[in-house]
Coordinates of C-alpha atoms in Angstrom, one line a residue:
M1 CA 0.0 0.0 0.0
A2 CA 1.4 3.4 -1.0
L3 CA 2.1 5.9 1.8
K4 CA 0.9 9.5 1.5
L5 CA 2.3 12.4 3.3
V6 CA -0.4 14.4 5.1
R7 CA 0.2 18.0 6.2
D8 CA -3.4 18.8 7.1
A9 CA -3.9 19.0 10.9
H10 CA -7.6 18.3 10.7
T11 CA -7.0 15.0 8.8
V12 CA -4.4 13.9 11.2
W13 CA -6.7 14.7 14.2
S14 CA -9.4 12.4 12.8
Y15 CA -7.0 9.5 13.1
L16 CA -5.9 10.4 16.6
N17 CA -8.2 7.9 18.3
G18 CA -7.0 4.8 19.9
V19 CA -4.8 3.2 22.6
V20 CA -1.0 3.5 22.6
N21 CA 1.6 1.5 24.6
L22 CA 3.9 3.9 26.5
F23 CA 7.0 3.3 28.7
K24 CA 6.5 5.2 32.0
P25 CA 9.8 6.3 33.6
A26 CA 10.2 5.9 37.3
G27 CA 9.9 9.1 39.4
V28 CA 7.1 10.7 37.4
T29 CA 3.3 10.4 38.0
V30 CA 0.8 9.2 35.5
Q31 CA -0.6 12.8 35.5
Q32 CA 2.8 14.1 34.4
V33 CA 2.9 11.5 31.6
R34 CA -0.5 12.5 30.5
N35 CA 0.4 16.2 30.4
T36 CA 3.6 15.5 28.5
V37 CA 1.8 13.5 25.9
M38 CA -0.9 16.1 25.4
H39 CA 1.7 18.9 25.2
N40 CA 3.7 17.0 22.5
L41 CA 0.6 16.2 20.5
C42 CA -0.6 19.8 20.5
R43 CA 2.8 21.0 19.6
D44 CA 3.1 18.7 16.5
L45 CA -0.5 19.3 15.4
N46 CA 0.0 23.1 15.5
Q47 CA 3.1 22.7 13.3
L48 CA 0.9 21.2 10.6
E49 CA -1.4 23.2 8.3
V50 CA -4.2 24.3 10.6
R51 CA -7.4 26.0 9.5
P52 CA -7.2 29.7 8.6
A53 CA -8.9 32.4 10.6
L54 CA -12.6 32.8 9.9
Q55 CA -13.9 35.6 7.6
R56 CA -16.4 38.3 8.4
V57 CA -18.4 40.5 6.0
V58 CA -17.6 44.2 5.9
I59 CA -19.8 46.8 4.2
D60 CA -18.1 50.0 3.2
N61 CA -19.3 53.2 1.6
G62 CA -18.0 53.6 -2.0
N63 CA -18.2 56.2 -4.6
D64 CA -21.6 57.5 -5.9
S65 CA -23.3 56.3 -2.8
E66 CA -22.6 52.7 -3.6
L67 CA -22.0 50.1 -0.9
I68 CA -19.0 47.8 -1.2
V69 CA -19.3 44.3 0.4
R70 CA -16.2 42.4 1.0
K71 CA -14.7 39.7 3.3
V72 CA -11.9 40.3 5.7
E73 CA -10.1 38.2 8.3
D74 CA -11.9 38.0 11.6
L75 CA -9.2 39.2 14.0
S76 CA -11.1 37.6 17.0
D77 CA -10.3 34.2 15.4
N78 CA -6.7 34.9 14.8
V79 CA -4.2 32.5 16.5
L80 CA -2.4 35.5 18.0
V81 CA -5.7 36.3 19.8
T82 CA -7.2 32.9 20.5
G83 CA -3.9 31.0 20.9
P84 CA -2.9 27.8 19.1
R85 CA -5.6 25.9 17.3
Y86 CA -5.0 22.7 19.2
Q87 CA -4.7 22.9 23.0
P88 CA -4.4 20.3 25.7
D89 CA -8.0 20.8 26.8
D90 CA -9.1 19.5 23.4
I91 CA -7.5 16.0 24.0
K92 CA -9.1 13.3 26.1
C93 CA -6.9 10.8 27.8
R94 CA -7.4 7.7 30.0
F95 CA -5.0 5.2 31.4
C96 CA -5.7 1.5 31.6
A97 CA -3.8 1.2 34.9
N98 CA -2.9 3.6 37.6
H99 CA 0.8 3.0 38.2
G100 CA 2.5 4.7 41.2
R101 CA 5.2 7.4 40.9
L102 CA 8.0 4.9 41.6
T103 CA 6.8 2.3 39.1
S104 CA 8.2 2.2 35.6
G105 CA 7.4 0.2 32.5
V106 CA 4.4 -0.6 30.3
I107 CA 1.3 1.6 30.6
A108 CA -1.5 1.8 28.0
L109 CA -3.0 5.3 27.3
G110 CA -6.3 5.8 25.5
I111 CA -6.6 9.1 23.5
N112 CA -9.9 10.7 22.4
N113 CA -12.3 8.0 21.3
G114 CA -9.7 5.5 22.5
T115 CA -10.7 6.3 26.1
N116 CA -13.6 3.9 25.7
L117 CA -11.2 1.1 24.7
A118 CA -9.0 2.0 27.6
F119 CA -12.0 1.7 30.0
R120 CA -12.9 -1.7 28.6
L121 CA -9.3 -2.9 28.8
Q122 CA -9.2 -1.8 32.4
Q123 CA -12.5 -3.5 33.3
N124 CA -11.3 -6.7 31.7
R125 CA -8.5 -6.8 34.4
P126 CA -5.7 -8.3 32.3
L127 CA -2.7 -10.0 34.0
R128 CA 0.3 -7.8 34.6
V129 CA 3.8 -8.9 35.0
Y130 CA 6.4 -7.0 37.2
R131 CA 10.1 -7.2 37.9
V132 CA 10.4 -6.0 41.5
T133 CA 13.9 -5.5 43.1
G134 CA 14.4 -5.6 46.8
F135 CA 17.4 -4.8 49.1
L136 CA 18.0 -7.1 52.0
G137 CA 19.2 -5.9 55.4
K138 CA 17.4 -2.5 55.6
A139 CA 13.8 -1.6 56.3
T140 CA 12.3 1.8 55.6
E141 CA 9.2 3.6 56.8
T142 CA 7.3 3.4 53.4
H143 CA 9.0 0.1 52.3
F144 CA 10.7 2.1 49.5
A145 CA 14.3 3.3 49.2
E146 CA 13.4 7.0 49.2
S147 CA 12.3 7.0 52.9
R148 CA 14.1 6.9 56.2
V149 CA 15.8 3.6 57.2
T150 CA 14.2 2.3 60.4
V151 CA 15.7 -1.2 60.9
R152 CA 18.9 -3.0 60.0
A153 CA 19.6 -6.7 60.0
T154 CA 22.1 -9.3 58.9
V155 CA 21.7 -11.2 55.6
S156 CA 24.5 -13.7 55.7
H157 CA 22.1 -16.6 56.4
I158 CA 20.0 -15.9 53.3
G159 CA 20.5 -17.7 50.0
S160 CA 18.7 -18.1 46.7
E161 CA 17.3 -21.5 47.7
K162 CA 15.7 -20.1 50.8
I163 CA 14.1 -17.2 48.8
G164 CA 12.8 -19.7 46.2
R165 CA 11.1 -21.9 48.9
L166 CA 9.4 -18.8 50.4
L167 CA 8.1 -17.6 47.1
A168 CA 6.7 -21.0 46.3
S169 CA 4.8 -21.0 49.5
I170 CA 3.4 -17.5 48.8
Q171 CA 2.2 -18.6 45.4
A172 CA 0.6 -21.7 46.9
S173 CA -1.3 -19.7 49.5
H174 CA -2.6 -17.3 46.9
Q175 CA -3.8 -20.2 44.7
R176 CA -5.8 -21.6 47.6
K177 CA -7.2 -18.1 48.3
M178 CA -8.5 -17.8 44.7
F179 CA -11.5 -19.9 45.3
E180 CA -12.4 -18.0 48.4
L181 CA -12.3 -14.7 46.6
S182 CA -14.2 -16.0 43.6
G183 CA -17.2 -16.4 45.8
I184 CA -17.5 -20.2 45.0
D185 CA -17.5 -23.1 47.5
I186 CA -14.2 -25.0 46.9
Q187 CA -16.2 -28.3 47.5
S188 CA -18.8 -27.5 44.8
Q189 CA -19.1 -28.7 41.2
A190 CA -18.8 -25.0 40.0
A191 CA -15.4 -24.8 41.6
Y192 CA -14.3 -28.0 39.9
E193 CA -15.5 -26.7 36.5
L194 CA -13.7 -23.4 37.0
A195 CA -10.5 -25.2 38.0
C196 CA -10.6 -27.2 34.8
K197 CA -10.7 -24.0 32.7
G198 CA -7.6 -22.6 34.3
T199 CA -6.7 -19.8 36.7
I200 CA -9.7 -17.7 37.8
R201 CA -10.2 -14.1 38.8
P202 CA -11.6 -13.0 42.2
T203 CA -15.0 -11.2 42.2
D204 CA -13.6 -8.3 44.2
N205 CA -11.5 -6.2 41.8
R206 CA -9.9 -4.4 44.8
Q207 CA -8.3 -7.6 46.2
P208 CA -4.7 -8.1 45.0
M209 CA -4.1 -11.6 43.7
I210 CA -0.7 -13.2 42.8
Y211 CA -0.9 -15.9 40.1
G212 CA 2.9 -16.6 39.8
I213 CA 6.0 -15.4 41.6
R214 CA 9.6 -16.6 41.2
L215 CA 13.1 -15.4 41.8
A216 CA 14.5 -13.9 38.7
E217 CA 17.9 -12.7 40.0
F218 CA 19.9 -12.8 43.2
R219 CA 22.9 -10.7 43.9
K220 CA 23.1 -10.3 47.6
P221 CA 21.9 -8.0 49.1
F222 CA 19.8 -7.3 46.0
F223 CA 17.2 -9.7 44.7
T224 CA 14.7 -9.4 41.9
I225 CA 11.4 -11.3 41.7
E226 CA 9.0 -11.7 38.8
I227 CA 5.3 -11.3 39.8
H228 CA 2.2 -12.2 37.8
A229 CA -0.7 -10.5 39.4
I230 CA -4.0 -8.5 39.0
N231 CA -5.5 -5.8 41.2
E232 CA -2.1 -5.0 42.6
T233 CA -0.8 -1.6 43.6
E234 CA 2.6 0.0 44.1
A235 CA 2.0 0.0 47.9
Y236 CA 1.1 -3.6 47.9
L237 CA 4.2 -4.7 46.0
G238 CA 6.4 -2.6 48.4
E239 CA 4.7 -4.3 51.4
L240 CA 5.2 -7.7 49.8
I241 CA 9.0 -7.1 49.6
H242 CA 8.9 -6.0 53.3
E243 CA 7.0 -9.2 54.3
I244 CA 9.5 -11.3 52.3
G245 CA 12.3 -9.8 54.3
I246 CA 10.6 -10.6 57.6
N247 CA 9.9 -14.2 56.6
L248 CA 13.6 -14.6 55.8
K249 CA 14.4 -13.6 59.4
S250 CA 15.8 -10.3 58.2
C251 CA 14.3 -7.2 56.7
A252 CA 14.1 -5.7 53.2
H253 CA 12.8 -2.7 51.2
C254 CA 11.8 -2.2 47.6
T255 CA 14.3 -0.3 45.3
S256 CA 12.5 -0.5 41.9
I257 CA 9.3 -1.8 40.3
R258 CA 9.0 -2.3 36.5
C259 CA 5.9 -3.5 34.7
I260 CA 7.2 -5.7 31.8
R261 CA 3.8 -6.8 30.5
H262 CA 0.2 -5.6 30.7
G263 CA -2.0 -8.2 29.1
H264 CA -0.8 -8.4 25.5
F265 CA 1.1 -5.1 25.7
L266 CA 4.8 -5.9 25.9
L267 CA 7.8 -3.9 27.1
E268 CA 9.7 -4.1 23.8
D269 CA 6.7 -2.5 22.0
S270 CA 6.3 0.5 24.4
L271 CA 7.3 4.0 23.3
L272 CA 10.1 5.7 25.3
K273 CA 9.7 9.3 26.4
K274 CA 11.8 10.6 23.5
D275 CA 9.4 9.0 21.1
W276 CA 6.2 10.6 22.5
N277 CA 5.4 12.6 19.4
L278 CA 2.5 12.6 16.9
Q279 CA 4.0 10.3 14.3
N280 CA 5.1 7.6 16.7
I281 CA 1.9 7.7 18.7
L282 CA -0.2 7.3 15.5
S283 CA 2.0 4.3 14.6
G284 CA 1.6 2.9 18.1
M285 CA -2.2 3.2 17.8
A286 CA -2.1 1.3 14.5
H287 CA -0.1 -1.5 16.2
T288 CA -2.6 -1.6 19.1
N289 CA -5.5 -1.9 16.7
K290 CA -3.9 -5.0 15.0
L291 CA -3.2 -6.4 18.5
I292 CA -6.9 -6.0 19.5
N293 CA -8.1 -7.5 16.3
Q294 CA -5.9 -10.5 16.8
N295 CA -6.8 -10.9 20.4
P296 CA -10.5 -10.0 20.9
D297 CA -10.3 -11.4 24.5
M298 CA -8.5 -8.2 25.5
L299 CA -11.8 -6.3 25.5
Q300 CA -14.2 -9.0 26.6
Q301 CA -13.7 -12.6 27.8
N302 CA -16.3 -15.3 27.7
S303 CA -15.2 -16.8 31.1
S304 CA -13.4 -15.8 34.3
S305 CA -10.4 -17.9 33.4
L306 CA -7.2 -16.2 32.3
Q307 CA -6.2 -16.5 28.7
E308 CA -2.9 -18.1 27.7
M309 CA -0.3 -15.9 26.0
D310 CA 3.3 -16.1 25.0
E311 CA 5.9 -15.4 27.5
P312 CA 7.7 -12.0 27.2
V313 CA 11.2 -11.9 25.9
Q314 CA 13.7 -11.9 28.8

């Protein structure tokens, strides 16, 4: 298919509807990401060919008592008076997940008509995968590295095998709790049928649930775990690291959280901050539309069981 260069801002605006996969840096809030994206989109749109100022009719007196009717530019509609044609208030945005300030990684953003898609993606509660790094031997007030250290402990007795056994027990306890949170008696026929279909979601979308957790890297005193979860929050992940440190007869705090997958949105497909411009965002929307067409379960699933998907590239 032949490509065509478009310089008309109105035509480009009509295509600016969809969901785009962004990489959120650590240390910035989702509101700051939203403001940056809207500012960049307005900047690029205003650099295109925007509509001219409106015309108004002027009637002047001519010679021989004749009236002259002509059109002149309406100065009240001039960009020097009204400001740029496209402004941040014209753009609607909605995130599919509410990552905390310290969390980095994949985040999906719906723009204009894409806010409806973003809402449906959020309501579908897709599985998210995180790489969470903790530091053994120190505990902080908020369970994150930026706060004051409150407790220190030894870590010489901790090894990767001990951490692996603890994470396996955490995963087993969450798997037992799934049936309790799904609102189904574990001894019923309905529970058996759901178990045959695969991992299920809890009915309460405010209850964090871990579907898988494993040790990804261990370099004492740092350790990194991979978590597959839904309904999780930044505070919950930080508290989880703190509890892992206590169960290891020591203490720990969280140093970084990175979301490497959100449903079918992968880390390698996300746009870095330097690529948050009009052209790349439109390309990202086109890629997301293909992804949704190939995986209609992203918007609506026929059962409560989680859908199988390929593992992310390590």
